Coordinates of N, CA, C and O in Angstrom, one line a residue:
M1 N -3.9 -4.4 41.7 CA -2.7 -4.3 40.9 C -3.1 -3.9 39.5 O -3.9 -4.6 38.9
T2 N -2.5 -2.9 39.0 CA -2.8 -2.5 37.6 C -1.9 -3.3 36.7 O -0.8 -3.5 36.9
P3 N -2.5 -3.7 35.5 CA -1.7 -4.5 34.6 C -0.7 -3.6 33.9 O -0.9 -2.4 33.8
A4 N 0.4 -4.2 33.5 CA 1.5 -3.4 32.9 C 1.0 -3.0 31.5 O 0.1 -3.6 30.9
P5 N 1.4 -1.8 31.1 CA 0.9 -1.3 29.7 C 1.3 -2.3 28.7 O 2.4 -2.9 28.7
R6 N 0.4 -2.4 27.7 CA 0.7 -3.4 26.6 C 1.8 -2.9 25.8 O 1.9 -1.7 25.4
R7 N 2.8 -3.8 25.5 CA 3.9 -3.4 24.7 C 3.6 -3.9 23.3 O 3.4 -5.1 23.0
D8 N 3.4 -3.0 22.3 CA 3.1 -3.4 21.0 C 4.3 -3.4 20.1 O 4.9 -2.4 19.8
G9 N 4.8 -4.6 19.8 CA 6.0 -4.7 19.0 C 6.5 -6.2 19.1 O 5.8 -7.1 19.7
A10 N 7.7 -6.4 18.6 CA 8.2 -7.7 18.5 C 8.6 -8.2 19.9 O 9.0 -7.3 20.8
S11 N 8.6 -9.4 20.2 CA 9.0 -10.0 21.4 C 10.5 -9.9 21.5 O 11.2 -10.1 20.5
P12 N 11.1 -9.5 22.7 CA 12.5 -9.5 22.8 C 13.2 -10.8 22.7 O 14.4 -10.9 22.5
R13 N 12.4 -11.9 22.8 CA 12.9 -13.3 22.6 C 13.1 -13.6 21.2 O 13.8 -14.6 20.8
D14 N 12.4 -12.9 20.3 CA 12.4 -13.3 18.9 C 13.7 -12.7 18.2 O 14.1 -11.6 18.6
P15 N 14.2 -13.3 17.2 CA 15.3 -12.8 16.5 C 14.9 -11.5 15.8 O 13.8 -11.3 15.4
H16 N 15.8 -10.5 15.7 CA 15.5 -9.3 15.1 C 15.2 -9.5 13.6 O 15.9 -10.3 12.9
L17 N 14.3 -8.7 13.1 CA 14.0 -8.8 11.7 C 15.0 -8.0 10.9 O 15.3 -6.9 11.3
T18 N 15.6 -8.5 9.9 CA 16.6 -7.8 9.1 C 16.1 -7.6 7.7 O 16.9 -7.6 6.8
G19 N 14.8 -7.4 7.6 CA 14.3 -7.2 6.2 C 13.8 -8.5 5.6 O 13.8 -9.6 6.3
G20 N 13.5 -8.5 4.4 CA 13.1 -9.7 3.7 C 11.6 -9.7 3.5 O 10.9 -8.7 3.9
L21 N 11.1 -10.7 3.0 CA 9.7 -10.9 2.7 C 9.0 -11.8 3.6 O 9.5 -12.9 3.9
E22 N 7.9 -11.4 4.2 CA 7.2 -12.2 5.1 C 5.8 -12.6 4.5 O 5.2 -11.8 3.9
V23 N 5.5 -13.9 4.5 CA 4.3 -14.4 3.8 C 3.5 -15.3 4.7 O 4.1 -16.2 5.3
W24 N 2.2 -15.1 4.8 CA 1.3 -16.1 5.4 C 0.6 -16.8 4.2 O 0.0 -16.2 3.4
L25 N 0.7 -18.1 4.2 CA 0.1 -18.9 3.1 C -1.0 -19.7 3.7 O -0.9 -20.2 4.9
T26 N -2.1 -19.8 3.0 CA -3.2 -20.6 3.4 C -3.7 -21.5 2.3 O -3.9 -21.0 1.2
G27 N -3.8 -22.8 2.5 CA -4.2 -23.7 1.4 C -4.1 -25.2 1.8 O -3.8 -25.5 3.0
T28 N -4.3 -26.0 0.9 CA -4.1 -27.5 1.1 C -2.6 -27.7 1.2 O -1.8 -26.9 0.9
L29 N -2.3 -28.9 1.7 CA -0.8 -29.3 1.9 C -0.1 -29.2 0.5 O 1.0 -28.8 0.4
A30 N -0.8 -29.7 -0.5 CA -0.2 -29.7 -1.9 C 0.0 -28.3 -2.3 O 1.0 -28.0 -2.9
E31 N -1.0 -27.4 -2.1 CA -0.8 -26.0 -2.5 C 0.3 -25.3 -1.7 O 1.1 -24.5 -2.3
L32 N 0.4 -25.6 -0.4 CA 1.5 -25.0 0.4 C 2.9 -25.5 -0.1 O 3.8 -24.8 -0.2
N33 N 2.9 -26.8 -0.5 CA 4.2 -27.4 -1.0 C 4.6 -26.6 -2.3 O 5.8 -26.3 -2.5
A34 N 3.6 -26.5 -3.2 CA 3.9 -25.8 -4.5 C 4.3 -24.4 -4.3 O 5.3 -23.9 -4.9
A35 N 3.6 -23.7 -3.4 CA 3.9 -22.2 -3.2 C 5.2 -22.1 -2.5 O 6.0 -21.2 -2.8
T36 N 5.6 -22.9 -1.5 CA 6.8 -22.9 -0.9 C 8.0 -23.1 -1.9 O 9.0 -22.4 -1.8
A37 N 7.8 -24.1 -2.7 CA 8.9 -24.4 -3.7 C 9.0 -23.2 -4.7 O 10.2 -22.8 -5.0
A38 N 7.9 -22.6 -5.1 CA 8.0 -21.4 -6.0 C 8.7 -20.2 -5.3 O 9.6 -19.6 -5.9
L39 N 8.4 -20.0 -4.1 CA 9.0 -18.9 -3.4 C 10.4 -19.1 -3.1 O 11.3 -18.2 -3.1
A40 N 10.8 -20.4 -2.7 CA 12.2 -20.7 -2.5 C 13.0 -20.6 -3.7 O 14.2 -20.3 -3.7
A41 N 12.4 -20.8 -4.9 CA 13.1 -20.6 -6.2 C 13.4 -19.2 -6.4 O 14.4 -18.8 -7.1
A42 N 12.6 -18.3 -5.9 CA 12.7 -16.8 -6.1 C 13.7 -16.2 -5.1 O 14.2 -15.1 -5.3
G43 N 14.0 -16.9 -4.0 CA 14.9 -16.4 -3.0 C 15.4 -17.5 -2.1 O 15.5 -18.7 -2.5
R44 N 15.6 -17.2 -0.8 CA 16.1 -18.1 0.2 C 15.1 -18.1 1.3 O 14.9 -17.0 1.9
V45 N 14.7 -19.3 1.8 CA 13.8 -19.3 2.9 C 14.6 -19.2 4.2 O 15.5 -20.0 4.4
V46 N 14.3 -18.1 5.0 CA 15.1 -17.9 6.2 C 14.4 -18.5 7.4 O 15.0 -19.0 8.3
Q47 N 13.0 -18.5 7.4 CA 12.3 -19.0 8.5 C 11.1 -19.8 7.9 O 10.3 -19.2 7.1
H48 N 10.9 -21.0 8.3 CA 9.8 -21.8 7.8 C 9.0 -22.2 9.0 O 9.4 -23.0 9.9
G49 N 7.8 -21.6 9.1 CA 6.9 -21.9 10.3 C 6.3 -23.3 10.2 O 6.6 -24.1 9.3
T50 N 5.6 -23.6 11.3 CA 4.9 -24.9 11.4 C 3.6 -24.9 10.7 O 2.8 -23.9 10.8
R51 N 3.3 -25.9 9.9 CA 1.9 -25.9 9.2 C 0.9 -26.2 10.3 O 0.9 -27.2 11.0
R52 N -0.1 -25.3 10.4 CA -1.2 -25.4 11.3 C -2.5 -25.7 10.6 O -2.9 -25.0 9.7
P53 N -3.1 -26.8 11.0 CA -4.4 -27.1 10.4 C -5.5 -26.1 10.8 O -5.5 -25.6 11.9
L54 N -6.3 -25.7 9.8 CA -7.5 -24.8 10.1 C -8.7 -25.7 10.4 O -8.7 -26.9 10.1
T55 N -9.7 -25.1 11.0 CA -10.8 -25.8 11.5 C -12.1 -25.1 10.9 O -12.0 -24.1 10.2
G56 N -13.2 -25.7 11.2 CA -14.5 -25.2 10.7 C -14.7 -25.3 9.2 O -14.4 -26.3 8.6
A57 N -15.1 -24.2 8.6 CA -15.4 -24.2 7.2 C -14.1 -24.4 6.4 O -14.1 -24.8 5.2
D58 N -12.9 -24.2 7.0 CA -11.6 -24.3 6.4 C -10.9 -25.6 6.7 O -9.7 -25.8 6.5
A59 N -11.7 -26.6 7.2 CA -11.1 -27.9 7.5 C -10.5 -28.5 6.3 O -11.0 -28.4 5.2
G60 N -9.3 -29.1 6.5 CA -8.6 -29.7 5.3 C -7.6 -28.7 4.7 O -6.8 -29.1 3.9
R61 N -7.6 -27.5 5.2 CA -6.6 -26.5 4.8 C -5.7 -26.2 5.9 O -6.0 -26.5 7.1
H62 N -4.5 -25.6 5.6 CA -3.5 -25.3 6.6 C -3.0 -23.9 6.4 O -3.2 -23.3 5.3
R63 N -2.4 -23.4 7.4 CA -1.7 -22.1 7.2 C -0.2 -22.2 7.5 O 0.2 -23.1 8.3
L64 N 0.6 -21.4 6.9 CA 2.0 -21.5 7.0 C 2.7 -20.1 6.9 O 2.3 -19.3 6.1
Y65 N 3.6 -19.9 7.8 CA 4.4 -18.6 7.8 C 5.7 -18.8 7.2 O 6.4 -19.8 7.6
L66 N 6.1 -18.0 6.2 CA 7.5 -18.1 5.7 C 8.1 -16.7 5.7 O 7.5 -15.7 5.5
R67 N 9.4 -16.7 6.0 CA 10.2 -15.5 5.8 C 11.3 -15.8 4.8 O 12.0 -16.8 4.9
L68 N 11.4 -14.9 3.8 CA 12.4 -15.1 2.7 C 13.3 -13.9 2.5 O 12.9 -12.8 2.8
T69 N 14.4 -14.1 2.0 CA 15.2 -13.0 1.4 C 15.2 -13.2 -0.1 O 15.4 -14.2 -0.6
V70 N 14.8 -12.1 -0.7 CA 14.7 -12.1 -2.1 C 15.5 -10.9 -2.7 O 15.3 -9.8 -2.3
A71 N 16.4 -11.2 -3.6 CA 17.2 -10.2 -4.2 C 16.4 -9.4 -5.2 O 15.7 -10.1 -6.0
A72 N 16.6 -8.1 -5.3 CA 15.9 -7.4 -6.3 C 16.5 -7.7 -7.6 O 17.7 -7.8 -7.8
A73 N 15.6 -7.9 -8.6 CA 16.1 -8.2 -10.0 C 16.7 -7.0 -10.6 O 16.1 -5.9 -10.6
K74 N 17.8 -7.2 -11.2 CA 18.4 -6.1 -12.0 C 17.9 -6.1 -13.4 O 17.8 -7.1 -14.0
Q75 N 17.7 -4.9 -13.9 CA 17.2 -4.8 -15.3 C 18.5 -5.0 -16.2 O 19.5 -4.4 -16.0
P76 N 18.4 -5.9 -17.1 CA 19.5 -6.1 -18.0 C 19.8 -4.9 -18.8 O 18.9 -4.2 -19.3
T77 N 21.1 -4.6 -19.0 CA 21.4 -3.5 -19.9 C 22.0 -4.1 -21.2 O 22.8 -4.9 -21.1
R78 N 21.4 -3.6 -22.2 CA 21.9 -4.1 -23.5 C 21.9 -3.0 -24.6 O 21.2 -2.0 -24.5
A79 N 22.8 -3.2 -25.5 CA 22.9 -2.2 -26.6 C 21.7 -2.3 -27.5 O 21.1 -3.4 -27.6
P80 N 21.4 -1.3 -28.2 CA 20.3 -1.4 -29.1 C 20.5 -2.5 -30.1 O 21.6 -2.7 -30.6
D81 N 19.5 -3.2 -30.4 CA 19.6 -4.4 -31.3 C 18.7 -4.2 -32.5 O 17.5 -3.8 -32.3
A82 N 19.2 -4.4 -33.6 CA 18.4 -4.2 -34.9 C 17.2 -5.1 -34.9 O 16.2 -4.8 -35.5
S83 N 17.3 -6.3 -34.3 CA 16.2 -7.3 -34.3 C 15.0 -6.8 -33.5 O 13.9 -7.3 -33.7
R84 N 15.3 -5.8 -32.6 CA 14.2 -5.3 -31.8 C 13.5 -4.2 -32.5 O 12.6 -3.6 -31.9
G85 N 14.0 -3.8 -33.6 CA 13.3 -2.6 -34.3 C 14.1 -1.4 -34.1 O 15.0 -1.3 -33.2
A86 N 13.8 -0.3 -34.8 CA 14.4 0.9 -34.7 C 13.4 2.0 -34.7 O 12.3 1.8 -35.3
L87 N 13.7 3.2 -34.2 CA 12.8 4.3 -34.3 C 12.8 4.8 -35.8 O 13.8 4.9 -36.5
I88 N 11.7 5.2 -36.2 CA 11.5 5.7 -37.6 C 11.1 7.2 -37.6 O 10.2 7.6 -36.8
D89 N 11.7 8.0 -38.4 CA 11.3 9.3 -38.6 C 10.1 9.4 -39.5 O 10.2 9.2 -40.7
L90 N 8.9 9.5 -38.8 CA 7.7 9.4 -39.6 C 7.5 10.5 -40.7 O 7.0 10.2 -41.7
D91 N 8.0 11.7 -40.3 CA 7.9 12.8 -41.3 C 8.7 12.4 -42.6 O 8.2 12.6 -43.7
S92 N 9.9 11.9 -42.4 CA 10.7 11.6 -43.5 C 10.1 10.4 -44.3 O 10.1 10.4 -45.5
A93 N 9.6 9.4 -43.6 CA 9.0 8.3 -44.3 C 7.8 8.7 -45.1 O 7.5 8.2 -46.2
R94 N 6.9 9.6 -44.5 CA 5.8 10.0 -45.2 C 6.1 10.8 -46.5 O 5.5 10.7 -47.5
A95 N 7.2 11.6 -46.4 CA 7.6 12.4 -47.5 C 8.1 11.5 -48.7 O 8.0 11.9 -49.8
H96 N 8.7 10.4 -48.4 CA 9.3 9.5 -49.4 C 8.4 8.3 -49.8 O 8.8 7.5 -50.7
R97 N 7.2 8.2 -49.3 CA 6.4 7.1 -49.6 C 5.7 7.3 -51.0 O 5.4 8.4 -51.4
R98 N 5.4 6.2 -51.6 CA 4.8 6.3 -53.0 C 3.3 6.0 -52.8 O 2.9 5.2 -51.9
P99 N 2.5 6.7 -53.5 CA 1.0 6.5 -53.4 C 0.7 5.1 -53.8 O 1.3 4.5 -54.7
A100 N -0.4 4.6 -53.2 CA -0.8 3.2 -53.5 C -1.5 3.1 -54.8 O -2.1 3.9 -55.3

């Protein structure tokens, strides 16, 4: 009996991906907590995987999968502000400057 050809793709049992940010985190439990809180503040956690302990040289560390939705930041639109400075016509300024 020949094996079925390998299907390379998402499992039909998994929910469809609808975009978003996927992140694998690796670190101590405290680092994972801090990173998860920071990422959750930037967006919304859609899927929070199980923390899996690592072994061998990485004993004491864990890995974690997160899926988030993060809205793209809009650039603020603002009118020119005098406190931010203004463009200077250098040729005109040089013509009117006084020698030191």
